Coordinates of C-alpha atoms in Angstrom, one line a residue:
X14 CA 41.1 -82.8 -36.1
X15 CA 38.9 -80.5 -34.4
X16 CA 40.3 -77.2 -33.5
X17 CA 39.6 -75.8 -30.2
X18 CA 38.1 -72.5 -30.1
X19 CA 40.2 -70.5 -27.7
X20 CA 39.3 -67.0 -26.9
X21 CA 41.2 -64.7 -24.7
X22 CA 39.3 -63.5 -21.6
X23 CA 40.1 -59.9 -22.5
X24 CA 37.8 -60.2 -25.5
X25 CA 34.8 -60.9 -23.2
X26 CA 35.7 -58.2 -20.7
X27 CA 35.9 -55.5 -23.4
X28 CA 32.5 -56.5 -24.8
X29 CA 30.9 -56.3 -21.3
X30 CA 32.5 -52.9 -20.6
X31 CA 31.3 -51.4 -23.8
X32 CA 27.7 -52.6 -23.3
X33 CA 27.7 -51.3 -19.8
X34 CA 29.0 -47.9 -21.0
X35 CA 26.4 -47.7 -23.7
X36 CA 23.7 -48.6 -21.2
X37 CA 24.9 -45.9 -18.7
X38 CA 25.1 -43.3 -21.5
X39 CA 21.5 -44.1 -22.5
X40 CA 20.3 -43.6 -18.9
X41 CA 22.3 -40.3 -18.6
X42 CA 20.8 -38.9 -21.8
X43 CA 17.2 -39.9 -20.8
X44 CA 17.7 -38.3 -17.3
X45 CA 18.9 -35.1 -18.9
X46 CA 15.9 -34.9 -21.1
X47 CA 13.6 -35.5 -18.1
X48 CA 15.4 -32.9 -16.0
X49 CA 15.0 -30.5 -18.9
X50 CA 11.2 -31.0 -18.9
X51 CA 11.1 -30.5 -15.1
X52 CA 13.2 -27.3 -15.4
X53 CA 10.8 -25.9 -18.1
X54 CA 7.7 -26.7 -15.9
X55 CA 9.3 -25.0 -12.9
X56 CA 10.2 -22.0 -14.9
X57 CA 6.7 -21.7 -16.3
X58 CA 5.2 -21.9 -12.8
X59 CA 7.6 -19.3 -11.5
X60 CA 6.6 -16.9 -14.3
X61 CA 2.9 -17.5 -13.6
X62 CA 3.5 -16.7 -9.8
X63 CA 5.5 -13.6 -10.7
X64 CA 2.6 -12.3 -12.9
X65 CA 0.1 -13.0 -10.1
X66 CA 2.2 -11.2 -7.5
X67 CA 2.8 -8.3 -9.9
X68 CA -0.8 -7.6 -10.5
X69 CA -1.7 -8.0 -6.8
X70 CA 1.0 -5.5 -5.8
X71 CA 0.0 -3.2 -8.6
X72 CA -3.6 -3.1 -7.4
X73 CA -2.5 -2.5 -3.8
X74 CA -0.2 0.4 -5.0
X75 CA -3.0 2.0 -7.0
X76 CA -5.3 1.9 -4.0
X77 CA -2.7 3.3 -1.8
X78 CA -2.0 6.1 -4.3
X79 CA -5.7 7.0 -4.3
X80 CA -5.8 7.2 -0.5
X81 CA -2.7 9.3 -0.4
X82 CA -4.2 11.8 -2.8
X83 CA -7.3 12.0 -0.7
X84 CA -5.3 12.6 2.4
X85 CA -3.4 15.4 0.7
X86 CA -6.6 17.2 0.0
X87 CA -7.7 16.8 3.7
X88 CA -4.2 18.0 4.8
X89 CA -4.7 21.2 2.8
X90 CA -8.0 21.8 4.5
X91 CA -6.5 21.2 7.9
X92 CA -3.6 23.6 7.1
X93 CA -6.2 26.2 6.1
X94 CA -8.0 25.7 9.4
X95 CA -4.7 26.0 11.3
X96 CA -4.0 29.3 9.5
X97 CA -7.4 30.5 10.4
X98 CA -7.0 29.5 14.0
X99 CA -3.7 31.4 14.1
X100 CA -5.5 34.4 12.8
X101 CA -8.2 34.0 15.4
X102 CA -5.6 33.7 18.1
X103 CA -3.9 36.9 17.0
X104 CA -7.3 38.7 17.0
X105 CA -8.0 37.4 20.5
X106 CA -4.8 39.0 21.7
X107 CA -6.1 42.3 20.3
X108 CA -9.5 41.8 21.8
X109 CA -8.1 41.5 25.3
X110 CA -7.4 45.2 25.1
X111 CA -11.0 46.1 24.5
X112 CA -13.8 46.4 27.0
X113 CA -15.7 43.3 28.0
X114 CA -18.9 43.9 26.1
X115 CA -17.1 44.9 22.9
X116 CA -15.0 41.8 23.2
X117 CA -18.1 39.6 23.5
X118 CA -19.6 41.2 20.4
X119 CA -16.5 40.7 18.3
X120 CA -15.9 37.2 19.6
X121 CA -19.5 36.4 18.8
X122 CA -18.9 37.5 15.2
X123 CA -15.7 35.4 15.0
X124 CA -17.3 32.3 16.4
X125 CA -20.2 32.7 13.9
X126 CA -17.6 33.0 11.1
X127 CA -15.8 29.9 12.3
X128 CA -19.1 28.1 12.5
X129 CA -20.0 29.0 8.9
X130 CA -16.6 27.9 7.6
X131 CA -16.9 24.6 9.5
X132 CA -20.3 24.1 7.9
X133 CA -18.8 24.7 4.4
X134 CA -15.9 22.3 5.0
X135 CA -18.3 19.6 6.4
X136 CA -20.0 19.4 3.0
X137 CA -16.8 18.1 1.5
X138 CA -16.0 15.4 4.2
X139 CA -17.0 11.8 4.9
X140 CA -19.9 11.1 7.2
X141 CA -17.6 10.3 10.1
X142 CA -15.7 13.5 9.7
X143 CA -18.9 15.4 9.3
X144 CA -20.1 14.0 12.7
X145 CA -16.9 15.2 14.4
X146 CA -17.2 18.6 12.8
X147 CA -20.9 18.8 13.9
X148 CA -19.7 18.3 17.5
X149 CA -17.3 21.2 17.0
X150 CA -20.1 23.4 15.7
X151 CA -22.2 22.5 18.7
X152 CA -19.4 23.5 21.1
X153 CA -19.0 26.8 19.2
X154 CA -22.7 27.5 19.6
X155 CA -22.4 26.8 23.3
X156 CA -19.6 29.2 23.6
X157 CA -21.5 31.8 21.6
X158 CA -24.6 31.5 23.8
X159 CA -22.4 31.9 26.8
X160 CA -21.0 35.1 25.4
X161 CA -24.5 36.6 24.9
X162 CA -25.5 36.3 28.5

């Protein structure tokens, strides 16, 4: 007699479930490995961008620092000129008490002194600033010639 091979349906369902689970686990592991590679590449690119931005900002800051130091030097010269102008203003008040001719002589000397100081300062400035200071010197000479008449 031939025996019938009878299998329960549960045996087949269990085998299919385990093969599907194994297949799904294999895909999950492969996806995790691929995502890890993507994360490493993105991290590396982020570091490269950070380095580029750092050096760019560092260069800009060093240029800005140099310009600020230059401006501080000019600021000191301007403050010196302001102090000298305050001194000249106080002298002018004193001059108003003197006779007209004497005032003209003293003002002529003060204007000459201002002109000489402006000439000295112009040697330490940029060409644009020298041009502006030359205009001031011309105006001082015009005032001086007006006083001598």
